[in-house]
């Protein structure tokens, strides 16, 4: 298939583009490089030997995006483009609602206009909110989120489901990611957050590479094995393969349907820090800090639906994630800005 990947120069997008190309699909990336680097396109070509086509466009510019969509004429879309910082969304909620909703409306209008109705949507485990206990199942109860970023995902899942219910011919996969970490085994692409990383693993890797003095552990008094928060970390390569599996399955499924993409295992902050120390051979200084508002004690996926319906499950473990994440960080100390 010819797949349009919005946000395809981002962390999850770029790894999914590699997986699509290696699977034999054609890819066009739509990205405005607002939160990513054009260097990623070069790295994708280095990895796969194929340079994906590029539409440098902001999805919110409806006219420009519609023109790019018409030129691309894709068979399907994987939609990553959007703002994704939980913390930032609480500081500037209007920017998050405007950006994530309007870019998706622009995409859906272009898809309807040009008769394309196969979509894989980037959702998040954050839609499970605080009301449920892990393992989280896709039909475990009403969706909710305790931050504006997560609410954009709750709203967009509902909008996409309503569109699929109202109009025949839509095939929509709603993929709820847990915590994607690690990097492609080549070390050529990986997570490159702008500014101070909000998430644990990129922060720990920057400590290991010497860019940060220590990591703060947000609370060690949770009701967990070692008192620190437990999360379902999934290797970015497994996540990318999950997108390809969902794309190839959703073409035969009418309507909208959600799947968790996780491992079903919880790993604590301390365990993750130890895994990076083991992979890098570097001691990671850590200080105990107060809990972070909104953090859950534990979160992990019920992976049974994705295994049964997509024929997909994660195969890489925490040691693989730490090893591949460290290779990316040590080969790219300043991320894609390392390029002189
Ligand atoms: C993981 C654990 C923290 C940083 C978020 C989003 C989620 C998804 C993934 C988009 C927690 C602890 C963290 C630090 C720490 N993103 N921590 N020190 O919060 O589980 O999920 O990113 O879809 O939507 O909510 O990930 O990496 O921020 O935190 O102790 O400097 O690490 O308390 O237990 P989180 P995280």
PDB file of C-alpha atoms in Angstrom, residues 15-319:
ATOM      1  CA  UNK A  15      10.432   3.927  13.372  1.00  0.00           C
ATOM      2  CA  UNK A  16       7.060   3.068  11.843  1.00  0.00           C
ATOM      3  CA  UNK A  17       8.188   4.430   8.454  1.00  0.00           C
ATOM      4  CA  UNK A  18      11.227   2.113   8.608  1.00  0.00           C
ATOM      5  CA  UNK A  19       8.985  -0.867   9.425  1.00  0.00           C
ATOM      6  CA  UNK A  20       6.571   0.018   6.598  1.00  0.00           C
ATOM      7  CA  UNK A  21       9.373   0.363   4.036  1.00  0.00           C
ATOM      8  CA  UNK A  22      10.988  -2.889   5.141  1.00  0.00           C
ATOM      9  CA  UNK A  23       7.574  -4.557   4.743  1.00  0.00           C
ATOM     10  CA  UNK A  24       7.415  -3.351   1.114  1.00  0.00           C
ATOM     11  CA  UNK A  25       4.926  -0.503   1.512  1.00  0.00           C
ATOM     12  CA  UNK A  26       5.419   2.875  -0.171  1.00  0.00           C
ATOM     13  CA  UNK A  27       5.562   5.827   2.228  1.00  0.00           C
ATOM     14  CA  UNK A  28       5.043   9.553   2.054  1.00  0.00           C
ATOM     15  CA  UNK A  29       5.868  11.512   5.228  1.00  0.00           C
ATOM     16  CA  UNK A  30       3.829  14.623   6.031  1.00  0.00           C
ATOM     17  CA  UNK A  31       5.672  16.674   8.654  1.00  0.00           C
ATOM     18  CA  UNK A  32       6.312  20.362   9.374  1.00  0.00           C
ATOM     19  CA  UNK A  33       9.454  19.590  11.447  1.00  0.00           C
ATOM     20  CA  UNK A  34       8.050  21.689  14.288  1.00  0.00           C
ATOM     21  CA  UNK A  35       9.112  18.999  16.765  1.00  0.00           C
ATOM     22  CA  UNK A  36      11.407  16.850  14.617  1.00  0.00           C
ATOM     23  CA  UNK A  37      14.457  17.135  12.347  1.00  0.00           C
ATOM     24  CA  UNK A  38      14.811  16.827   8.547  1.00  0.00           C
ATOM     25  CA  UNK A  39      17.930  14.752   9.299  1.00  0.00           C
ATOM     26  CA  UNK A  40      15.572  11.889  10.175  1.00  0.00           C
ATOM     27  CA  UNK A  41      14.728  11.486   6.481  1.00  0.00           C
ATOM     28  CA  UNK A  42      18.418  10.951   5.691  1.00  0.00           C
ATOM     29  CA  UNK A  43      18.707   8.389   8.496  1.00  0.00           C
ATOM     30  CA  UNK A  44      15.643   6.473   7.248  1.00  0.00           C
ATOM     31  CA  UNK A  45      17.266   6.290   3.816  1.00  0.00           C
ATOM     32  CA  UNK A  46      20.532   5.107   5.396  1.00  0.00           C
ATOM     33  CA  UNK A  47      18.675   2.303   7.228  1.00  0.00           C
ATOM     34  CA  UNK A  48      16.360   1.116   4.442  1.00  0.00           C
ATOM     35  CA  UNK A  49      18.056   2.273   1.236  1.00  0.00           C
ATOM     36  CA  UNK A  50      14.783   4.011   0.357  1.00  0.00           C
ATOM     37  CA  UNK A  51      14.129   7.734   0.699  1.00  0.00           C
ATOM     38  CA  UNK A  52      10.455   8.236   1.608  1.00  0.00           C
ATOM     39  CA  UNK A  53       8.629  10.997  -0.266  1.00  0.00           C
ATOM     40  CA  UNK A  54       8.112  14.129   1.830  1.00  0.00           C
ATOM     41  CA  UNK A  55       5.257  16.637   2.084  1.00  0.00           C
ATOM     42  CA  UNK A  56       6.560  19.445   4.309  1.00  0.00           C
ATOM     43  CA  UNK A  57       3.230  20.810   5.515  1.00  0.00           C
ATOM     44  CA  UNK A  58       1.316  21.785   8.667  1.00  0.00           C
ATOM     45  CA  UNK A  59      -1.865  19.707   8.812  1.00  0.00           C
ATOM     46  CA  UNK A  60      -3.740  22.667  10.259  1.00  0.00           C
ATOM     47  CA  UNK A  61      -3.261  24.527   6.962  1.00  0.00           C
ATOM     48  CA  UNK A  62      -6.265  22.798   5.380  1.00  0.00           C
ATOM     49  CA  UNK A  63      -5.720  24.116   1.879  1.00  0.00           C
ATOM     50  CA  UNK A  64      -2.036  23.248   1.756  1.00  0.00           C
ATOM     51  CA  UNK A  65      -2.596  19.850   3.327  1.00  0.00           C
ATOM     52  CA  UNK A  66      -5.465  18.993   0.974  1.00  0.00           C
ATOM     53  CA  UNK A  67      -3.233  19.804  -1.992  1.00  0.00           C
ATOM     54  CA  UNK A  68      -0.447  17.618  -0.566  1.00  0.00           C
ATOM     55  CA  UNK A  69      -2.959  14.831   0.082  1.00  0.00           C
ATOM     56  CA  UNK A  70      -4.265  15.003  -3.491  1.00  0.00           C
ATOM     57  CA  UNK A  71      -0.723  14.810  -4.861  1.00  0.00           C
ATOM     58  CA  UNK A  72       0.168  11.895  -2.593  1.00  0.00           C
ATOM     59  CA  UNK A  73      -3.076   9.969  -3.287  1.00  0.00           C
ATOM     60  CA  UNK A  74      -2.430   7.435  -0.489  1.00  0.00           C
ATOM     61  CA  UNK A  75      -4.304   4.180   0.073  1.00  0.00           C
ATOM     62  CA  UNK A  76      -4.163   4.634   3.866  1.00  0.00           C
ATOM     63  CA  UNK A  77      -2.998   7.040   6.568  1.00  0.00           C
ATOM     64  CA  UNK A  78      -1.139   6.590   9.847  1.00  0.00           C
ATOM     65  CA  UNK A  79      -1.695   9.736  11.920  1.00  0.00           C
ATOM     66  CA  UNK A  80       1.004  10.634  14.469  1.00  0.00           C
ATOM     67  CA  UNK A  81       1.178  14.412  14.006  1.00  0.00           C
ATOM     68  CA  UNK A  82       0.220  16.315  17.158  1.00  0.00           C
ATOM     69  CA  UNK A  83       1.446  17.761  20.441  1.00  0.00           C
ATOM     70  CA  UNK A  84       2.200  15.106  23.059  1.00  0.00           C
ATOM     71  CA  UNK A  85       3.585  16.515  26.309  1.00  0.00           C
ATOM     72  CA  UNK A  86       1.377  15.788  29.313  1.00  0.00           C
ATOM     73  CA  UNK A  87       2.989  18.488  31.427  1.00  0.00           C
ATOM     74  CA  UNK A  88       2.957  21.149  28.709  1.00  0.00           C
ATOM     75  CA  UNK A  89      -0.708  20.436  27.968  1.00  0.00           C
ATOM     76  CA  UNK A  90      -1.670  21.377  31.533  1.00  0.00           C
ATOM     77  CA  UNK A  91       0.148  24.703  31.140  1.00  0.00           C
ATOM     78  CA  UNK A  92      -1.385  25.556  27.740  1.00  0.00           C
ATOM     79  CA  UNK A  93      -4.553  23.468  27.253  1.00  0.00           C
ATOM     80  CA  UNK A  94      -6.038  25.659  24.517  1.00  0.00           C
ATOM     81  CA  UNK A  95      -2.956  25.170  22.333  1.00  0.00           C
ATOM     82  CA  UNK A  96      -3.267  21.378  22.792  1.00  0.00           C
ATOM     83  CA  UNK A  97      -6.998  21.183  22.057  1.00  0.00           C
ATOM     84  CA  UNK A  98      -6.688  23.476  19.046  1.00  0.00           C
ATOM     85  CA  UNK A  99      -3.647  21.743  17.596  1.00  0.00           C
ATOM     86  CA  UNK A 100      -4.570  18.093  18.077  1.00  0.00           C
ATOM     87  CA  UNK A 101      -8.226  18.457  17.144  1.00  0.00           C
ATOM     88  CA  UNK A 102      -7.877  20.815  14.176  1.00  0.00           C
ATOM     89  CA  UNK A 103      -5.065  18.807  12.604  1.00  0.00           C
ATOM     90  CA  UNK A 104      -7.196  15.662  12.811  1.00  0.00           C
ATOM     91  CA  UNK A 105     -10.243  17.453  11.369  1.00  0.00           C
ATOM     92  CA  UNK A 106      -8.095  18.671   8.487  1.00  0.00           C
ATOM     93  CA  UNK A 107      -6.928  15.104   7.874  1.00  0.00           C
ATOM     94  CA  UNK A 108     -10.427  13.596   8.030  1.00  0.00           C
ATOM     95  CA  UNK A 109     -11.801  16.228   5.626  1.00  0.00           C
ATOM     96  CA  UNK A 110      -9.043  15.464   3.129  1.00  0.00           C
ATOM     97  CA  UNK A 111      -9.590  11.707   3.497  1.00  0.00           C
ATOM     98  CA  UNK A 112     -13.340  12.049   2.890  1.00  0.00           C
ATOM     99  CA  UNK A 113     -12.839  14.393  -0.058  1.00  0.00           C
ATOM    100  CA  UNK A 114     -10.394  12.048  -1.749  1.00  0.00           C
ATOM    101  CA  UNK A 115     -12.156   8.804  -0.865  1.00  0.00           C
ATOM    102  CA  UNK A 116      -9.527   7.374   1.507  1.00  0.00           C
ATOM    103  CA  UNK A 117     -11.050   5.675   4.561  1.00  0.00           C
ATOM    104  CA  UNK A 118      -8.304   3.527   6.096  1.00  0.00           C
ATOM    105  CA  UNK A 119      -6.698   5.148   9.144  1.00  0.00           C
ATOM    106  CA  UNK A 120      -4.393   4.084  11.972  1.00  0.00           C
ATOM    107  CA  UNK A 121      -4.669   6.610  14.798  1.00  0.00           C
ATOM    108  CA  UNK A 122      -2.022   7.269  17.438  1.00  0.00           C
ATOM    109  CA  UNK A 123      -3.835   7.079  20.778  1.00  0.00           C
ATOM    110  CA  UNK A 124      -2.383   6.477  24.232  1.00  0.00           C
ATOM    111  CA  UNK A 125      -2.766   4.474  27.431  1.00  0.00           C
ATOM    112  CA  UNK A 126      -3.380   7.812  29.101  1.00  0.00           C
ATOM    113  CA  UNK A 127      -7.038   7.398  28.021  1.00  0.00           C
ATOM    114  CA  UNK A 128      -7.457   4.808  30.810  1.00  0.00           C
ATOM    115  CA  UNK A 129      -7.321   7.595  33.344  1.00  0.00           C
ATOM    116  CA  UNK A 130      -7.082   6.957  37.080  1.00  0.00           C
ATOM    117  CA  UNK A 131     -10.310   5.058  37.583  1.00  0.00           C
ATOM    118  CA  UNK A 132      -9.124   1.616  36.533  1.00  0.00           C
ATOM    119  CA  UNK A 133      -6.563  -0.880  37.789  1.00  0.00           C
ATOM    120  CA  UNK A 134      -4.019  -2.596  35.476  1.00  0.00           C
ATOM    121  CA  UNK A 135      -3.892  -4.691  33.364  1.00  0.00           C
ATOM    122  CA  UNK A 136      -5.937  -2.256  31.284  1.00  0.00           C
ATOM    123  CA  UNK A 137      -8.378  -3.874  28.827  1.00  0.00           C
ATOM    124  CA  UNK A 138      -9.690  -2.018  25.768  1.00  0.00           C
ATOM    125  CA  UNK A 139     -13.330  -2.287  26.914  1.00  0.00           C
ATOM    126  CA  UNK A 140     -12.611  -1.838  30.624  1.00  0.00           C
ATOM    127  CA  UNK A 141     -14.867   1.165  31.130  1.00  0.00           C
ATOM    128  CA  UNK A 142     -15.366   4.820  30.134  1.00  0.00           C
ATOM    129  CA  UNK A 143     -12.296   6.596  28.868  1.00  0.00           C
ATOM    130  CA  UNK A 144     -10.967   9.504  30.869  1.00  0.00           C
ATOM    131  CA  UNK A 145      -7.723  11.429  31.283  1.00  0.00           C
ATOM    132  CA  UNK A 146      -6.315  13.697  33.974  1.00  0.00           C
ATOM    133  CA  UNK A 147      -4.586  16.069  31.557  1.00  0.00           C
ATOM    134  CA  UNK A 148      -5.518  18.005  28.399  1.00  0.00           C
ATOM    135  CA  UNK A 149      -3.163  15.985  26.187  1.00  0.00           C
ATOM    136  CA  UNK A 150      -4.869  12.766  27.255  1.00  0.00           C
ATOM    137  CA  UNK A 151      -8.287  14.354  26.819  1.00  0.00           C
ATOM    138  CA  UNK A 152      -7.468  15.163  23.180  1.00  0.00           C
ATOM    139  CA  UNK A 153      -6.935  11.432  22.694  1.00  0.00           C
ATOM    140  CA  UNK A 154     -10.207  10.573  24.491  1.00  0.00           C
ATOM    141  CA  UNK A 155     -12.083  13.102  22.331  1.00  0.00           C
ATOM    142  CA  UNK A 156     -10.465  12.042  19.064  1.00  0.00           C
ATOM    143  CA  UNK A 157     -11.148   8.351  19.751  1.00  0.00           C
ATOM    144  CA  UNK A 158     -14.816   9.264  20.250  1.00  0.00           C
ATOM    145  CA  UNK A 159     -14.936  11.459  17.127  1.00  0.00           C
ATOM    146  CA  UNK A 160     -13.332   8.736  14.993  1.00  0.00           C
ATOM    147  CA  UNK A 161     -15.717   6.105  16.375  1.00  0.00           C
ATOM    148  CA  UNK A 162     -18.739   8.309  15.648  1.00  0.00           C
ATOM    149  CA  UNK A 163     -17.539   8.972  12.083  1.00  0.00           C
ATOM    150  CA  UNK A 164     -17.050   5.237  11.506  1.00  0.00           C
ATOM    151  CA  UNK A 165     -20.523   4.513  12.941  1.00  0.00           C
ATOM    152  CA  UNK A 166     -22.191   7.159  10.786  1.00  0.00           C
ATOM    153  CA  UNK A 167     -20.548   6.375   7.463  1.00  0.00           C
ATOM    154  CA  UNK A 168     -19.921   2.953   5.934  1.00  0.00           C
ATOM    155  CA  UNK A 169     -16.540   2.113   4.524  1.00  0.00           C
ATOM    156  CA  UNK A 170     -14.284   3.458   7.302  1.00  0.00           C
ATOM    157  CA  UNK A 171     -11.541   1.223   8.657  1.00  0.00           C
ATOM    158  CA  UNK A 172     -10.026   2.870  11.747  1.00  0.00           C
ATOM    159  CA  UNK A 173      -7.481   1.368  14.186  1.00  0.00           C
ATOM    160  CA  UNK A 174      -7.165   3.196  17.515  1.00  0.00           C
ATOM    161  CA  UNK A 175      -3.775   2.207  18.934  1.00  0.00           C
ATOM    162  CA  UNK A 176      -3.246   2.822  22.663  1.00  0.00           C
ATOM    163  CA  UNK A 177       0.474   2.902  23.364  1.00  0.00           C
ATOM    164  CA  UNK A 178       1.975   2.379  26.772  1.00  0.00           C
ATOM    165  CA  UNK A 179       5.523   3.701  27.256  1.00  0.00           C
ATOM    166  CA  UNK A 180       7.602   3.548  24.046  1.00  0.00           C
ATOM    167  CA  UNK A 181      11.386   3.613  24.642  1.00  0.00           C
ATOM    168  CA  UNK A 182      14.604   2.375  23.038  1.00  0.00           C
ATOM    169  CA  UNK A 183      15.728   2.974  19.455  1.00  0.00           C
ATOM    170  CA  UNK A 184      16.330   1.283  16.122  1.00  0.00           C
ATOM    171  CA  UNK A 185      19.159  -1.301  16.412  1.00  0.00           C
ATOM    172  CA  UNK A 186      21.300   0.764  14.004  1.00  0.00           C
ATOM    173  CA  UNK A 187      21.486   3.644  16.476  1.00  0.00           C
ATOM    174  CA  UNK A 188      20.674   6.017  13.596  1.00  0.00           C
ATOM    175  CA  UNK A 189      17.206   7.060  14.806  1.00  0.00           C
ATOM    176  CA  UNK A 190      15.820   7.424  18.317  1.00  0.00           C
ATOM    177  CA  UNK A 191      14.017   9.689  20.742  1.00  0.00           C
ATOM    178  CA  UNK A 192      15.284  13.270  20.581  1.00  0.00           C
ATOM    179  CA  UNK A 193      13.143  15.407  22.929  1.00  0.00           C
ATOM    180  CA  UNK A 194      13.527  19.186  22.685  1.00  0.00           C
ATOM    181  CA  UNK A 195      14.705  20.869  25.886  1.00  0.00           C
ATOM    182  CA  UNK A 196      14.513  19.073  29.240  1.00  0.00           C
ATOM    183  CA  UNK A 197      13.001  15.573  28.740  1.00  0.00           C
ATOM    184  CA  UNK A 198       9.636  15.076  30.476  1.00  0.00           C
ATOM    185  CA  UNK A 199       9.902  11.292  30.257  1.00  0.00           C
ATOM    186  CA  UNK A 200      12.100   9.019  32.357  1.00  0.00           C
ATOM    187  CA  UNK A 201      14.184   7.140  29.806  1.00  0.00           C
ATOM    188  CA  UNK A 202      15.406  10.022  27.634  1.00  0.00           C
ATOM    189  CA  UNK A 203      16.283  11.851  30.852  1.00  0.00           C
ATOM    190  CA  UNK A 204      18.234   8.861  32.233  1.00  0.00           C
ATOM    191  CA  UNK A 205      20.072   8.467  28.919  1.00  0.00           C
ATOM    192  CA  UNK A 206      21.067  12.152  29.030  1.00  0.00           C
ATOM    193  CA  UNK A 207      22.451  11.592  32.537  1.00  0.00           C
ATOM    194  CA  UNK A 208      24.413   8.605  31.222  1.00  0.00           C
ATOM    195  CA  UNK A 209      25.856  10.658  28.363  1.00  0.00           C
ATOM    196  CA  UNK A 210      26.829  13.445  30.782  1.00  0.00           C
ATOM    197  CA  UNK A 211      24.291  16.099  29.741  1.00  0.00           C
ATOM    198  CA  UNK A 212      22.470  16.023  33.125  1.00  0.00           C
ATOM    199  CA  UNK A 213      23.980  15.585  36.635  1.00  0.00           C
ATOM    200  CA  UNK A 214      21.375  13.195  38.041  1.00  0.00           C
ATOM    201  CA  UNK A 215      17.854  11.864  37.604  1.00  0.00           C
ATOM    202  CA  UNK A 216      15.083  12.741  40.097  1.00  0.00           C
ATOM    203  CA  UNK A 217      12.952   9.772  41.103  1.00  0.00           C
ATOM    204  CA  UNK A 218       9.430  11.142  41.515  1.00  0.00           C
ATOM    205  CA  UNK A 219       8.424   9.321  44.670  1.00  0.00           C
ATOM    206  CA  UNK A 220       9.654   6.079  46.243  1.00  0.00           C
ATOM    207  CA  UNK A 221       6.648   5.536  48.518  1.00  0.00           C
ATOM    208  CA  UNK A 222       4.181   4.073  46.011  1.00  0.00           C
ATOM    209  CA  UNK A 223       2.494   0.726  46.791  1.00  0.00           C
ATOM    210  CA  UNK A 224       4.818  -1.111  44.394  1.00  0.00           C
ATOM    211  CA  UNK A 225       7.613  -3.680  44.732  1.00  0.00           C
ATOM    212  CA  UNK A 226      10.358  -1.098  45.361  1.00  0.00           C
ATOM    213  CA  UNK A 227       8.193   1.967  46.025  1.00  0.00           C
ATOM    214  CA  UNK A 228       8.777   3.596  42.614  1.00  0.00           C
ATOM    215  CA  UNK A 229       6.285   3.891  39.757  1.00  0.00           C
ATOM    216  CA  UNK A 230       5.773   0.886  37.505  1.00  0.00           C
ATOM    217  CA  UNK A 231       5.088   1.256  33.775  1.00  0.00           C
ATOM    218  CA  UNK A 232       4.646  -0.945  30.720  1.00  0.00           C
ATOM    219  CA  UNK A 233       7.702   0.011  28.638  1.00  0.00           C
ATOM    220  CA  UNK A 234       7.600  -1.216  25.056  1.00  0.00           C
ATOM    221  CA  UNK A 235      10.493  -1.260  22.570  1.00  0.00           C
ATOM    222  CA  UNK A 236       9.905   1.293  19.809  1.00  0.00           C
ATOM    223  CA  UNK A 237      10.653  -1.378  17.199  1.00  0.00           C
ATOM    224  CA  UNK A 238       7.884  -3.594  18.636  1.00  0.00           C
ATOM    225  CA  UNK A 239       5.547  -0.607  18.621  1.00  0.00           C
ATOM    226  CA  UNK A 240       6.381   0.141  14.980  1.00  0.00           C
ATOM    227  CA  UNK A 241       5.721  -3.481  14.006  1.00  0.00           C
ATOM    228  CA  UNK A 242       2.403  -3.262  15.852  1.00  0.00           C
ATOM    229  CA  UNK A 243       1.386  -0.371  13.592  1.00  0.00           C
ATOM    230  CA  UNK A 244       2.164  -2.370  10.463  1.00  0.00           C
ATOM    231  CA  UNK A 245       0.184  -5.337  11.813  1.00  0.00           C
ATOM    232  CA  UNK A 246      -2.778  -3.074  12.628  1.00  0.00           C
ATOM    233  CA  UNK A 247      -2.673  -1.407   9.200  1.00  0.00           C
ATOM    234  CA  UNK A 248      -2.687  -4.736   7.394  1.00  0.00           C
ATOM    235  CA  UNK A 249      -5.534  -6.070   9.550  1.00  0.00           C
ATOM    236  CA  UNK A 250      -7.772  -2.994   9.653  1.00  0.00           C
ATOM    237  CA  UNK A 251      -8.347  -3.044   5.876  1.00  0.00           C
ATOM    238  CA  UNK A 252     -10.546  -6.088   6.476  1.00  0.00           C
ATOM    239  CA  UNK A 253     -12.368  -4.708   9.529  1.00  0.00           C
ATOM    240  CA  UNK A 254     -15.270  -2.280   9.060  1.00  0.00           C
ATOM    241  CA  UNK A 255     -15.619   0.510  11.630  1.00  0.00           C
ATOM    242  CA  UNK A 256     -13.326   1.693  14.443  1.00  0.00           C
ATOM    243  CA  UNK A 257     -11.591  -0.613  16.927  1.00  0.00           C
ATOM    244  CA  UNK A 258      -9.049  -0.062  19.745  1.00  0.00           C
ATOM    245  CA  UNK A 259      -5.999  -2.167  20.521  1.00  0.00           C
ATOM    246  CA  UNK A 260      -3.411  -1.854  23.299  1.00  0.00           C
ATOM    247  CA  UNK A 261       0.210  -1.886  22.209  1.00  0.00           C
ATOM    248  CA  UNK A 262       2.212  -2.867  25.279  1.00  0.00           C
ATOM    249  CA  UNK A 263       4.085  -5.824  26.766  1.00  0.00           C
ATOM    250  CA  UNK A 264       1.762  -6.573  29.686  1.00  0.00           C
ATOM    251  CA  UNK A 265       4.731  -6.249  32.076  1.00  0.00           C
ATOM    252  CA  UNK A 266       5.360  -3.516  34.660  1.00  0.00           C
ATOM    253  CA  UNK A 267       8.900  -2.224  35.297  1.00  0.00           C
ATOM    254  CA  UNK A 268       9.788   0.202  38.107  1.00  0.00           C
ATOM    255  CA  UNK A 269      11.795   3.413  37.838  1.00  0.00           C
ATOM    256  CA  UNK A 270      14.633   1.871  39.829  1.00  0.00           C
ATOM    257  CA  UNK A 271      14.626  -1.259  37.649  1.00  0.00           C
ATOM    258  CA  UNK A 272      14.794   0.872  34.518  1.00  0.00           C
ATOM    259  CA  UNK A 273      17.673   2.966  35.862  1.00  0.00           C
ATOM    260  CA  UNK A 274      19.522  -0.273  36.696  1.00  0.00           C
ATOM    261  CA  UNK A 275      18.937  -1.553  33.144  1.00  0.00           C
ATOM    262  CA  UNK A 276      20.493   1.602  31.648  1.00  0.00           C
ATOM    263  CA  UNK A 277      23.448   1.329  34.070  1.00  0.00           C
ATOM    264  CA  UNK A 278      23.960  -2.251  32.945  1.00  0.00           C
ATOM    265  CA  UNK A 279      23.702  -1.377  29.231  1.00  0.00           C
ATOM    266  CA  UNK A 280      25.981   1.681  29.445  1.00  0.00           C
ATOM    267  CA  UNK A 281      28.397   0.565  32.177  1.00  0.00           C
ATOM    268  CA  UNK A 282      27.806   4.001  33.721  1.00  0.00           C
ATOM    269  CA  UNK A 283      26.448   4.682  37.217  1.00  0.00           C
ATOM    270  CA  UNK A 284      23.353   6.913  37.082  1.00  0.00           C
ATOM    271  CA  UNK A 285      23.169   9.283  40.086  1.00  0.00           C
ATOM    272  CA  UNK A 286      19.575   9.489  41.355  1.00  0.00           C
ATOM    273  CA  UNK A 287      17.881  11.582  44.029  1.00  0.00           C
ATOM    274  CA  UNK A 288      14.470  10.939  45.546  1.00  0.00           C
ATOM    275  CA  UNK A 289      12.058  13.806  44.778  1.00  0.00           C
ATOM    276  CA  UNK A 290       8.380  14.388  45.630  1.00  0.00           C
ATOM    277  CA  UNK A 291       5.734  12.565  43.635  1.00  0.00           C
ATOM    278  CA  UNK A 292       4.744  14.204  40.318  1.00  0.00           C
ATOM    279  CA  UNK A 293       1.113  15.349  40.148  1.00  0.00           C
ATOM    280  CA  UNK A 294      -1.012  13.043  38.030  1.00  0.00           C
ATOM    281  CA  UNK A 295       1.355  10.065  38.132  1.00  0.00           C
ATOM    282  CA  UNK A 296      -0.185   6.639  38.608  1.00  0.00           C
ATOM    283  CA  UNK A 297       1.511   4.080  40.883  1.00  0.00           C
ATOM    284  CA  UNK A 298       1.350   1.445  38.174  1.00  0.00           C
ATOM    285  CA  UNK A 299       0.185   0.977  34.587  1.00  0.00           C
ATOM    286  CA  UNK A 300       0.409  -1.934  32.173  1.00  0.00           C
ATOM    287  CA  UNK A 301      -1.561  -3.425  29.311  1.00  0.00           C
ATOM    288  CA  UNK A 302      -3.844  -6.365  28.812  1.00  0.00           C
ATOM    289  CA  UNK A 303      -2.277  -7.483  25.516  1.00  0.00           C
ATOM    290  CA  UNK A 304      -4.672 -10.319  24.695  1.00  0.00           C
ATOM    291  CA  UNK A 305      -6.782  -8.516  22.072  1.00  0.00           C
ATOM    292  CA  UNK A 306      -3.776  -7.410  19.979  1.00  0.00           C
ATOM    293  CA  UNK A 307      -2.318 -10.926  20.148  1.00  0.00           C
ATOM    294  CA  UNK A 308      -5.612 -12.557  19.152  1.00  0.00           C
ATOM    295  CA  UNK A 309      -6.796 -10.046  16.517  1.00  0.00           C
ATOM    296  CA  UNK A 310      -3.616  -8.511  15.112  1.00  0.00           C
ATOM    297  CA  UNK A 311      -1.432 -11.562  15.466  1.00  0.00           C
ATOM    298  CA  UNK A 312       1.109  -9.246  17.116  1.00  0.00           C
ATOM    299  CA  UNK A 313       2.923  -9.193  20.436  1.00  0.00           C
ATOM    300  CA  UNK A 314       6.015  -7.432  21.739  1.00  0.00           C
ATOM    301  CA  UNK A 315       9.132  -9.612  21.699  1.00  0.00           C
ATOM    302  CA  UNK A 316      11.916  -7.345  23.019  1.00  0.00           C
ATOM    303  CA  UNK A 317      12.674  -7.052  26.752  1.00  0.00           C
ATOM    304  CA  UNK A 318      13.894  -4.237  29.035  1.00  0.00           C
ATOM    305  CA  UNK A 319      17.550  -5.170  28.446  1.00  0.00           C
TER     306      UNK A 319
END
